[in-house]
mmCIF file of C-alpha atoms and ligand atoms in Angstrom:
data_model
loop_
_atom_site.group_PDB
_atom_site.id
_atom_site.type_symbol
_atom_site.label_atom_id
_atom_site.label_comp_id
_atom_site.label_asym_id
_atom_site.label_seq_id
_atom_site.Cartn_x
_atom_site.Cartn_y
_atom_site.Cartn_z
ATOM 1 C CA MET F 1 106.762 101.937 133.004
ATOM 2 C CA SER F 2 104.394 100.242 130.421
ATOM 3 C CA PRO F 3 105.168 100.206 126.737
ATOM 4 C CA MET F 4 103.362 102.589 124.456
ATOM 5 C CA SER F 5 100.255 100.903 122.726
ATOM 6 C CA VAL F 6 99.623 101.354 118.989
ATOM 7 C CA LEU F 7 95.911 101.653 118.341
ATOM 8 C CA THR F 8 94.580 98.820 116.247
ATOM 9 C CA ARG F 9 91.899 99.186 113.631
ATOM 10 C CA ASP F 10 89.454 97.258 115.768
ATOM 11 C CA GLU F 11 90.054 99.362 118.698
ATOM 12 C CA ALA F 12 89.380 102.449 116.513
ATOM 13 C CA GLN F 13 86.125 101.050 115.241
ATOM 14 C CA THR F 14 84.835 100.300 118.642
ATOM 15 C CA ARG F 15 85.847 103.683 119.996
ATOM 16 C CA ALA F 16 84.287 105.445 116.999
ATOM 17 C CA LYS F 17 81.024 103.796 117.657
ATOM 18 C CA LEU F 18 81.098 104.654 121.282
ATOM 19 C CA LEU F 19 82.224 108.382 121.134
ATOM 20 C CA ASP F 20 81.186 111.556 119.598
ATOM 21 C CA VAL F 21 83.990 114.043 120.295
ATOM 22 C CA HIS F 22 83.041 117.771 120.044
ATOM 23 C CA HIS F 23 85.681 120.105 121.156
ATOM 24 C CA TYR F 24 89.172 120.373 122.455
ATOM 25 C CA GLY F 25 90.317 123.416 124.283
ATOM 26 C CA ILE F 26 94.101 123.263 124.330
ATOM 27 C CA GLU F 27 96.457 125.696 126.259
ATOM 28 C CA LEU F 28 100.084 125.430 125.388
ATOM 29 C CA ASP F 29 102.748 127.208 127.531
ATOM 30 C CA LEU F 30 105.927 127.405 125.454
ATOM 31 C CA THR F 31 107.897 129.547 128.100
ATOM 32 C CA ARG F 32 108.766 126.804 130.577
ATOM 33 C CA GLY F 33 112.539 126.164 129.467
ATOM 34 C CA ASP F 34 114.379 124.245 126.889
ATOM 35 C CA GLU F 35 113.164 120.776 127.679
ATOM 36 C CA THR F 36 109.493 120.714 128.357
ATOM 37 C CA PHE F 37 106.254 122.708 127.789
ATOM 38 C CA ASP F 38 102.878 122.641 129.644
ATOM 39 C CA SER F 39 99.917 121.375 127.907
ATOM 40 C CA ARG F 40 96.430 121.553 129.301
ATOM 41 C CA THR F 41 93.503 119.964 127.413
ATOM 42 C CA VAL F 42 89.747 120.075 127.979
ATOM 43 C CA ILE F 43 87.925 117.580 125.818
ATOM 44 C CA ARG F 44 84.155 117.726 125.491
ATOM 45 C CA PHE F 45 82.536 114.511 124.115
ATOM 46 C CA THR F 46 79.440 112.438 124.328
ATOM 47 C CA ALA F 47 79.368 108.683 124.939
ATOM 48 C CA ARG F 48 76.508 106.806 123.198
ATOM 49 C CA ALA F 49 76.444 103.932 125.819
ATOM 50 C CA ASP F 50 77.796 102.944 129.287
ATOM 51 C CA ALA F 51 81.335 101.593 128.532
ATOM 52 C CA ASP F 52 84.970 101.638 129.404
ATOM 53 C CA THR F 53 87.431 103.470 126.970
ATOM 54 C CA PHE F 54 90.702 105.443 127.055
ATOM 55 C CA VAL F 55 92.295 108.681 125.983
ATOM 56 C CA GLU F 56 95.991 108.880 124.718
ATOM 57 C CA LEU F 57 98.967 110.876 125.780
ATOM 58 C CA LYS F 58 102.669 110.639 126.086
ATOM 59 C CA PRO F 59 103.543 113.118 128.809
ATOM 60 C CA ALA F 60 106.726 113.771 130.641
ATOM 61 C CA GLU F 61 104.424 114.319 133.682
ATOM 62 C CA LEU F 62 100.610 114.020 134.036
ATOM 63 C CA ARG F 63 99.816 116.400 136.841
ATOM 64 C CA SER F 64 96.171 115.957 137.180
ATOM 65 C CA VAL F 65 93.019 114.585 135.468
ATOM 66 C CA THR F 66 89.284 115.202 136.043
ATOM 67 C CA LEU F 67 86.387 113.578 134.553
ATOM 68 C CA ASP F 68 83.185 115.729 134.953
ATOM 69 C CA GLY F 69 84.848 117.590 137.849
ATOM 70 C CA GLN F 70 85.754 114.297 139.764
ATOM 71 C CA PRO F 71 89.635 113.656 140.028
ATOM 72 C CA LEU F 72 91.031 110.497 138.421
ATOM 73 C CA ASP F 73 94.378 108.911 139.538
ATOM 74 C CA PRO F 74 97.106 109.964 137.222
ATOM 75 C CA GLU F 75 98.940 106.836 138.168
ATOM 76 C CA THR F 76 96.416 104.778 136.152
ATOM 77 C CA LEU F 77 98.139 106.122 133.068
ATOM 78 C CA ASP F 78 99.354 102.810 131.314
ATOM 79 C CA GLY F 79 101.988 103.506 128.754
ATOM 80 C CA ASN F 80 100.078 106.096 126.518
ATOM 81 C CA ARG F 81 96.679 105.277 127.480
ATOM 82 C CA LEU F 82 94.656 106.676 130.353
ATOM 83 C CA PRO F 83 91.634 104.299 131.127
ATOM 84 C CA LEU F 84 88.231 105.975 131.289
ATOM 85 C CA GLU F 85 86.354 103.297 133.188
ATOM 86 C CA GLY F 86 82.717 103.016 133.875
ATOM 87 C CA LEU F 87 81.812 105.838 131.554
ATOM 88 C CA THR F 88 78.083 106.459 131.393
ATOM 89 C CA ALA F 89 76.122 107.370 128.317
ATOM 90 C CA GLY F 90 75.790 111.118 127.944
ATOM 91 C CA GLU F 91 77.870 114.233 127.835
ATOM 92 C CA HIS F 92 81.409 114.467 129.316
ATOM 93 C CA GLU F 93 84.274 116.844 130.041
ATOM 94 C CA LEU F 94 87.822 115.483 130.498
ATOM 95 C CA ARG F 95 90.451 117.974 131.884
ATOM 96 C CA LEU F 96 94.177 116.913 131.727
ATOM 97 C CA ASP F 97 97.109 119.092 133.061
ATOM 98 C CA THR F 98 100.351 117.690 131.655
ATOM 99 C CA VAL F 99 104.046 118.408 131.074
ATOM 100 C CA MET F 100 105.244 117.419 127.492
ATOM 101 C CA HIS F 101 108.921 116.935 126.211
ATOM 102 C CA TYR F 102 110.149 118.972 123.272
ATOM 103 C CA SER F 103 111.412 116.783 120.418
ATOM 104 C CA ARG F 104 114.614 116.733 118.459
ATOM 105 C CA THR F 105 113.532 114.242 116.123
ATOM 106 C CA GLY F 106 110.705 116.122 114.132
ATOM 107 C CA GLU F 107 108.068 114.130 115.908
ATOM 108 C CA GLY F 108 105.605 116.035 118.140
ATOM 109 C CA MET F 109 106.688 119.483 119.138
ATOM 110 C CA HIS F 110 110.138 119.871 117.575
ATOM 111 C CA ARG F 111 112.550 122.467 119.083
ATOM 112 C CA PHE F 112 115.343 123.933 117.015
ATOM 113 C CA THR F 113 117.826 126.567 117.905
ATOM 114 C CA ASP F 114 119.430 128.242 114.624
ATOM 115 C CA PRO F 115 123.253 127.937 114.980
ATOM 116 C CA THR F 116 123.546 131.096 112.726
ATOM 117 C CA ASP F 117 121.859 133.561 115.261
ATOM 118 C CA GLY F 118 120.837 131.518 118.263
ATOM 119 C CA GLU F 119 117.149 132.075 117.604
ATOM 120 C CA THR F 120 114.730 129.223 118.671
ATOM 121 C CA TYR F 121 111.798 127.846 116.543
ATOM 122 C CA LEU F 122 109.100 125.372 117.442
ATOM 123 C CA TYR F 123 106.691 123.423 115.262
ATOM 124 C CA THR F 124 104.517 120.402 115.459
ATOM 125 C CA GLN F 125 104.351 117.430 113.252
ATOM 126 C CA LEU F 126 101.539 115.171 114.559
ATOM 127 C CA PHE F 127 101.049 112.461 111.834
ATOM 128 C CA MET F 128 100.326 109.604 112.638
ATOM 129 C CA GLU F 129 100.048 109.394 116.327
ATOM 130 C CA ASP F 130 102.497 112.166 117.581
ATOM 131 C CA VAL F 131 99.696 114.285 118.669
ATOM 132 C CA GLN F 132 99.947 112.367 121.886
ATOM 133 C CA ARG F 133 103.310 113.975 122.343
ATOM 134 C CA VAL F 134 101.643 117.431 122.391
ATOM 135 C CA PHE F 135 98.315 117.062 124.010
ATOM 136 C CA ALA F 136 95.932 114.287 125.271
ATOM 137 C CA ALA F 137 93.415 113.160 122.522
ATOM 138 C CA PHE F 138 91.118 110.406 121.384
ATOM 139 C CA ASP F 139 93.709 109.920 118.628
ATOM 140 C CA GLN F 140 92.272 108.283 115.404
ATOM 141 C CA PRO F 141 91.349 110.077 112.228
ATOM 142 C CA ASP F 142 87.693 109.589 112.243
ATOM 143 C CA LEU F 143 87.041 111.142 115.643
ATOM 144 C CA LYS F 144 86.947 114.685 114.299
ATOM 145 C CA ALA F 145 86.365 117.663 116.571
ATOM 146 C CA VAL F 146 86.807 121.537 116.719
ATOM 147 C CA PHE F 147 90.226 122.484 118.173
ATOM 148 C CA ASP F 148 90.420 125.777 119.991
ATOM 149 C CA LEU F 149 93.886 126.608 120.837
ATOM 150 C CA THR F 150 95.599 129.281 123.202
ATOM 151 C CA VAL F 151 99.509 129.558 123.275
ATOM 152 C CA THR F 152 101.837 131.355 125.608
ATOM 153 C CA ALA F 153 105.056 132.250 124.040
ATOM 154 C CA PRO F 154 107.815 135.142 124.139
ATOM 155 C CA ASP F 155 106.203 138.380 122.938
ATOM 156 C CA THR F 156 108.825 138.840 120.089
ATOM 157 C CA TRP F 157 107.675 135.554 118.554
ATOM 158 C CA THR F 158 105.019 134.844 116.036
ATOM 159 C CA VAL F 159 102.647 132.122 116.693
ATOM 160 C CA LEU F 160 101.044 130.462 113.594
ATOM 161 C CA SER F 161 98.209 127.615 113.734
ATOM 162 C CA ASN F 162 95.467 126.154 111.639
ATOM 163 C CA GLY F 163 93.192 129.128 112.019
ATOM 164 C CA ILE F 164 93.886 132.859 112.000
ATOM 165 C CA THR F 165 95.983 133.338 115.280
ATOM 166 C CA GLU F 166 95.781 136.619 117.007
ATOM 167 C CA HIS F 167 98.307 138.060 119.434
ATOM 168 C CA LEU F 168 96.436 139.140 122.553
ATOM 169 C CA GLY F 169 99.449 140.794 124.035
ATOM 170 C CA GLU F 170 101.457 139.768 127.315
ATOM 171 C CA GLY F 171 102.751 136.631 125.582
ATOM 172 C CA ARG F 172 99.368 135.172 124.653
ATOM 173 C CA TRP F 173 97.989 134.017 121.298
ATOM 174 C CA LYS F 174 94.485 132.723 120.432
ATOM 175 C CA ALA F 175 93.712 130.791 117.381
ATOM 176 C CA ALA F 176 90.243 130.904 115.664
ATOM 177 C CA PRO F 177 88.652 127.594 116.404
ATOM 178 C CA THR F 178 89.045 125.004 113.529
ATOM 179 C CA PRO F 179 86.155 123.382 111.639
ATOM 180 C CA LEU F 180 85.884 119.729 112.344
ATOM 181 C CA ILE F 181 89.416 118.217 111.578
ATOM 182 C CA SER F 182 91.312 115.133 112.727
ATOM 183 C CA THR F 183 93.723 115.108 115.577
ATOM 184 C CA TYR F 184 96.767 114.472 113.408
ATOM 185 C CA LEU F 185 96.076 117.687 111.348
ATOM 186 C CA VAL F 186 96.397 120.143 114.234
ATOM 187 C CA ALA F 187 99.460 122.291 113.749
ATOM 188 C CA VAL F 188 101.402 125.099 115.581
ATOM 189 C CA ALA F 189 104.559 126.919 114.666
ATOM 190 C CA ALA F 190 106.123 129.425 116.907
ATOM 191 C CA GLY F 191 109.185 131.470 116.807
ATOM 192 C CA PRO F 192 110.629 134.859 115.576
ATOM 193 C CA TRP F 193 109.693 133.892 112.021
ATOM 194 C CA HIS F 194 110.342 136.002 109.012
ATOM 195 C CA SER F 195 107.061 136.546 107.180
ATOM 196 C CA VAL F 196 105.766 137.598 103.780
ATOM 197 C CA ARG F 197 102.099 138.300 104.014
ATOM 198 C CA THR F 198 99.326 138.915 101.474
ATOM 199 C CA GLU F 199 95.768 138.517 100.795
ATOM 200 C CA HIS F 200 94.072 136.541 98.095
ATOM 201 C CA ARG F 201 90.330 136.268 97.415
ATOM 202 C CA GLY F 202 89.685 137.864 100.871
ATOM 203 C CA LEU F 203 91.884 135.269 102.695
ATOM 204 C CA PRO F 204 95.070 135.980 104.617
ATOM 205 C CA PHE F 205 97.994 134.158 102.886
ATOM 206 C CA GLY F 206 101.485 133.989 104.366
ATOM 207 C CA ILE F 207 104.826 132.431 103.869
ATOM 208 C CA HIS F 208 107.372 132.092 106.803
ATOM 209 C CA CYS F 209 110.928 130.898 107.474
ATOM 210 C CA ARG F 210 113.549 131.311 110.143
ATOM 211 C CA ARG F 211 115.150 134.650 110.069
ATOM 212 C CA SER F 212 118.543 133.599 108.876
ATOM 213 C CA LEU F 213 116.943 132.575 105.579
ATOM 214 C CA ALA F 214 114.934 135.735 105.047
ATOM 215 C CA PRO F 215 116.905 137.043 102.135
ATOM 216 C CA TYR F 216 116.541 133.832 100.312
ATOM 217 C CA LEU F 217 112.718 133.532 101.070
ATOM 218 C CA ASP F 218 112.296 137.206 99.950
ATOM 219 C CA THR F 219 114.190 136.470 96.728
ATOM 220 C CA ASP F 220 111.713 133.713 95.675
ATOM 221 C CA ALA F 221 108.508 135.138 97.536
ATOM 222 C CA ASP F 222 106.857 136.276 94.268
ATOM 223 C CA GLU F 223 107.337 132.791 92.629
ATOM 224 C CA ILE F 224 106.158 130.944 95.693
ATOM 225 C CA LEU F 225 103.009 133.154 96.084
ATOM 226 C CA ASP F 226 102.159 133.179 92.252
ATOM 227 C CA VAL F 227 102.140 129.325 92.221
ATOM 228 C CA THR F 228 100.046 129.261 95.358
ATOM 229 C CA ARG F 229 97.462 131.844 93.986
ATOM 230 C CA ALA F 230 97.440 130.077 90.506
ATOM 231 C CA CYS F 231 96.874 126.677 92.135
ATOM 232 C CA PHE F 232 94.247 128.019 94.548
ATOM 233 C CA ASP F 233 92.229 129.597 91.877
ATOM 234 C CA ARG F 234 92.445 126.308 89.619
ATOM 235 C CA TYR F 235 91.255 124.158 92.489
ATOM 236 C CA HIS F 236 88.334 126.455 92.986
ATOM 237 C CA GLU F 237 87.355 125.921 89.383
ATOM 238 C CA LYS F 238 87.668 122.090 89.722
ATOM 239 C CA PHE F 239 86.048 121.485 93.191
ATOM 240 C CA ASP F 240 82.543 122.796 93.931
ATOM 241 C CA GLU F 241 83.339 123.109 97.547
ATOM 242 C CA PRO F 242 85.068 126.504 98.445
ATOM 243 C CA TYR F 243 88.397 126.487 100.318
ATOM 244 C CA PRO F 244 87.386 125.117 103.805
ATOM 245 C CA PHE F 245 89.602 127.065 106.209
ATOM 246 C CA ASP F 246 90.028 130.680 107.094
ATOM 247 C CA SER F 247 93.734 131.398 105.959
ATOM 248 C CA TYR F 248 96.630 129.798 103.987
ATOM 249 C CA ASP F 249 99.943 129.796 105.609
ATOM 250 C CA GLN F 250 103.089 127.941 104.262
ATOM 251 C CA ALA F 251 105.929 127.655 106.811
ATOM 252 C CA PHE F 252 109.360 126.565 105.716
ATOM 253 C CA VAL F 253 110.694 124.828 108.845
ATOM 254 C CA PRO F 254 114.136 123.413 109.928
ATOM 255 C CA GLU F 255 114.955 119.897 110.379
ATOM 256 C CA PHE F 256 111.733 118.534 108.754
ATOM 257 C CA ASN F 257 111.572 114.684 108.297
ATOM 258 C CA ALA F 258 109.353 114.764 105.137
ATOM 259 C CA GLY F 259 108.925 116.959 102.195
ATOM 260 C CA ALA F 260 105.856 118.708 103.532
ATOM 261 C CA MET F 261 102.793 118.196 105.674
ATOM 262 C CA GLU F 262 99.139 119.216 104.747
ATOM 263 C CA ASN F 263 97.960 120.736 108.005
ATOM 264 C CA PRO F 264 94.811 122.666 107.234
ATOM 265 C CA GLY F 265 95.608 126.400 106.925
ATOM 266 C CA LEU F 266 99.213 125.868 107.954
ATOM 267 C CA VAL F 267 101.233 123.743 105.609
ATOM 268 C CA THR F 268 104.833 122.940 106.698
ATOM 269 C CA PHE F 269 107.667 122.242 104.276
ATOM 270 C CA ARG F 270 111.314 121.453 104.941
ATOM 271 C CA ASP F 271 113.274 124.581 104.561
ATOM 272 C CA GLU F 272 115.665 123.153 102.066
ATOM 273 C CA PHE F 273 112.915 124.345 99.676
ATOM 274 C CA VAL F 274 114.083 127.920 100.405
ATOM 275 C CA TYR F 275 116.989 127.847 98.014
ATOM 276 C CA ARG F 276 120.218 129.287 99.169
ATOM 277 C CA SER F 277 122.129 129.030 95.796
ATOM 278 C CA ALA F 278 121.374 128.872 92.077
ATOM 279 C CA VAL F 279 119.017 125.925 91.313
ATOM 280 C CA THR F 280 117.724 124.234 88.147
ATOM 281 C CA ASP F 281 114.302 124.980 86.798
ATOM 282 C CA THR F 282 113.533 121.292 87.650
ATOM 283 C CA GLU F 283 114.073 122.016 91.288
ATOM 284 C CA ARG F 284 111.840 125.020 91.158
ATOM 285 C CA GLN F 285 109.227 122.720 89.642
ATOM 286 C CA THR F 286 109.634 120.142 92.359
ATOM 287 C CA ARG F 287 108.998 122.851 94.854
ATOM 288 C CA ALA F 288 105.941 124.197 92.915
ATOM 289 C CA MET F 289 104.665 120.494 92.840
ATOM 290 C CA VAL F 290 104.804 120.130 96.454
ATOM 291 C CA ILE F 291 102.979 123.385 96.955
ATOM 292 C CA ALA F 292 100.312 122.179 94.632
ATOM 293 C CA HIS F 293 100.161 118.588 96.133
ATOM 294 C CA GLU F 294 99.740 119.908 99.752
ATOM 295 C CA MET F 295 97.022 122.366 98.714
ATOM 296 C CA ALA F 296 95.059 119.576 97.060
ATOM 297 C CA HIS F 297 94.943 117.873 100.483
ATOM 298 C CA MET F 298 93.076 120.920 101.905
ATOM 299 C CA TRP F 299 90.004 119.472 100.195
ATOM 300 C CA PHE F 300 90.993 115.745 99.923
ATOM 301 C CA GLY F 301 92.563 114.772 103.227
ATOM 302 C CA ASP F 302 91.620 117.670 105.514
ATOM 303 C CA LEU F 303 88.047 118.397 104.607
ATOM 304 C CA VAL F 304 87.476 114.996 103.701
ATOM 305 C CA THR F 305 89.673 112.521 105.692
ATOM 306 C CA LEU F 306 90.363 108.682 105.554
ATOM 307 C CA ARG F 307 88.517 106.792 108.190
ATOM 308 C CA TRP F 308 91.516 104.549 108.787
ATOM 309 C CA TRP F 309 95.262 104.565 107.605
ATOM 310 C CA ASP F 310 94.778 101.800 105.099
ATOM 311 C CA ASP F 311 93.300 104.509 102.872
ATOM 312 C CA ILE F 312 96.490 106.562 102.992
ATOM 313 C CA TRP F 313 97.370 105.313 99.510
ATOM 314 C CA LEU F 314 94.252 107.047 98.024
ATOM 315 C CA ASN F 315 94.972 110.279 100.029
ATOM 316 C CA GLU F 316 98.422 110.451 98.679
ATOM 317 C CA SER F 317 97.805 109.198 95.130
ATOM 318 C CA PHE F 318 94.923 111.714 94.560
ATOM 319 C CA ALA F 319 96.973 114.609 95.885
ATOM 320 C CA GLU F 320 99.750 113.658 93.668
ATOM 321 C CA TYR F 321 97.484 113.375 90.682
ATOM 322 C CA MET F 322 95.619 116.623 91.287
ATOM 323 C CA GLY F 323 99.082 118.339 92.095
ATOM 324 C CA TYR F 324 100.750 117.348 88.823
ATOM 325 C CA GLN F 325 97.480 118.030 86.822
ATOM 326 C CA THR F 326 96.904 121.486 88.491
ATOM 327 C CA LEU F 327 100.439 122.694 88.183
ATOM 328 C CA THR F 328 100.378 121.863 84.457
ATOM 329 C CA GLU F 329 97.010 123.710 84.005
ATOM 330 C CA ALA F 330 97.665 126.650 86.019
ATOM 331 C CA THR F 331 101.455 127.784 86.030
ATOM 332 C CA ARG F 332 104.431 128.028 83.850
ATOM 333 C CA PHE F 333 105.376 124.453 84.801
ATOM 334 C CA THR F 334 103.873 122.657 81.869
ATOM 335 C CA ASP F 335 106.233 119.711 81.614
ATOM 336 C CA THR F 336 105.207 118.048 84.900
ATOM 337 C CA TRP F 337 104.010 114.697 83.547
ATOM 338 C CA THR F 338 107.643 114.149 82.131
ATOM 339 C CA ASP F 339 108.941 114.615 85.736
ATOM 340 C CA PHE F 340 106.197 112.235 86.992
ATOM 341 C CA GLY F 341 107.389 109.624 84.464
ATOM 342 C CA VAL F 342 110.903 109.858 85.322
ATOM 343 C CA THR F 343 110.778 110.239 89.183
ATOM 344 C CA ARG F 344 107.542 108.947 90.463
ATOM 345 C CA LYS F 345 106.670 106.030 88.351
ATOM 346 C CA PRO F 346 110.042 104.259 89.019
ATOM 347 C CA TRP F 347 109.477 104.858 92.808
ATOM 348 C CA GLY F 348 106.230 102.899 92.413
ATOM 349 C CA TYR F 349 107.888 100.018 90.362
ATOM 350 C CA ASP F 350 110.656 99.838 92.847
ATOM 351 C CA ALA F 351 108.250 99.527 95.839
ATOM 352 C CA ASP F 352 106.160 96.937 93.937
ATOM 353 C CA GLN F 353 109.304 94.674 93.582
ATOM 354 C CA ARG F 354 110.075 94.621 97.273
ATOM 355 C CA PRO F 355 109.230 91.699 99.532
ATOM 356 C CA SER F 356 107.134 94.217 101.483
ATOM 357 C CA THR F 357 104.767 94.852 98.687
ATOM 358 C CA HIS F 358 101.085 94.099 99.374
ATOM 359 C CA PRO F 359 97.585 94.917 98.062
ATOM 360 C CA VAL F 360 96.748 98.532 98.926
ATOM 361 C CA ALA F 361 93.225 97.727 100.057
HETATM 362 ZN ZN1 ZN X 1 100.353 114.233 100.467
#
C-alpha cells in the first residue's frame, strides 16, 4: 500500500493548465451496511494537450475504471492517485466504480447513530481534501465543475444536498445540478432529519437537526430563521450579485469538528448550536454570528473561490468581517464588535506570537 500524496501547489497549477473539468455525475448508495457505501463517478473533462495526469480517490475498494470506454487497471491506484497516462488532447469521460468507508472522525462521509433513539445520520465534510473519501475527483479548488448527484437511501430518510433534492420514490433522491463549484464544497446530509421549512424571496429555506433534538430546534426556529432572513436581505443590499444557489438549508449535525461549513445551499453547523438548556444572550449572538459568517461565504468563498489554499486567510477574514458587520446592521445583535474585540482579536494576537506565525501571503 502506497502512502497518500498531498497535492502541491505546483502540481495543482500544472493540472489547472491542462484540464477543463465540466461535469461530475455521482451516484451514492447509502444502503450497503454500516461500514461502507458504494460511490460511482462519471467525470467529463477536456485535456488541452497530450499529457499524463491523475485523479484522486481514497476508496475501500476500486472495483473498476474506464477512460472513454476502455478499461484501466484498478491496480495502478498508487496511494490516493490513479494515473491517467498518455491522455490525448480533447474531450474525455472517466468512469469509476468504488466502495468507500464511512468515517467516525468527521472527515468524508461521517456516520453517527444517535444513542437516544438508535437513528442513524450521515453527512459529508469535504474540506480540504476529504472529497476523495466520498468520490473520485480532480481535487483542487480551481477546477470547478457542475455536480449532478443521485443518492440511494432508506425511504424514511430525508436527503439534503447543495441543490434542491427531490425524492423520486423507491429509495432514490436526485439533486438539482449545481452551478460551477469547487470539489471541497459538495455536500450531502442524509437521515431521518427533523426539519422546519419555509420560503423566503421565492427560495426554499430549511433548518434541520436529528430527531432527538426536535423540541429544542422548534423552540428556537423563529430566532434562527429571523436571523437568516435578515442577513439574507442585507447581503442582497450589499452585493450586486443575487444569491447564487437555488435553496438555503442549514443542517445542525452531530459530532461536527468545526463550528460550521459553508457548503453552497447546505451549510452544516455543530449541533451544540441547538441549545438544550438556558443560554446567555451572548451565546445566542455567537450562533447568529456563525449564521451570518457562513452566509457571507455563499458569495465570497462559494461563488468566488480561492485559487489555492494560501488565500484561505482572505476567505475567512472577509466572511468574518461581513458577518460581524451584517449582524450589527440587520438584527437585534447590535453589540457584535465588542464581542469581536474581546474574543477574536486576542485569538489573532495569540496566533501571531507563536513560533508557527508566518506571512499570510
Ligand atoms: Zn468561514
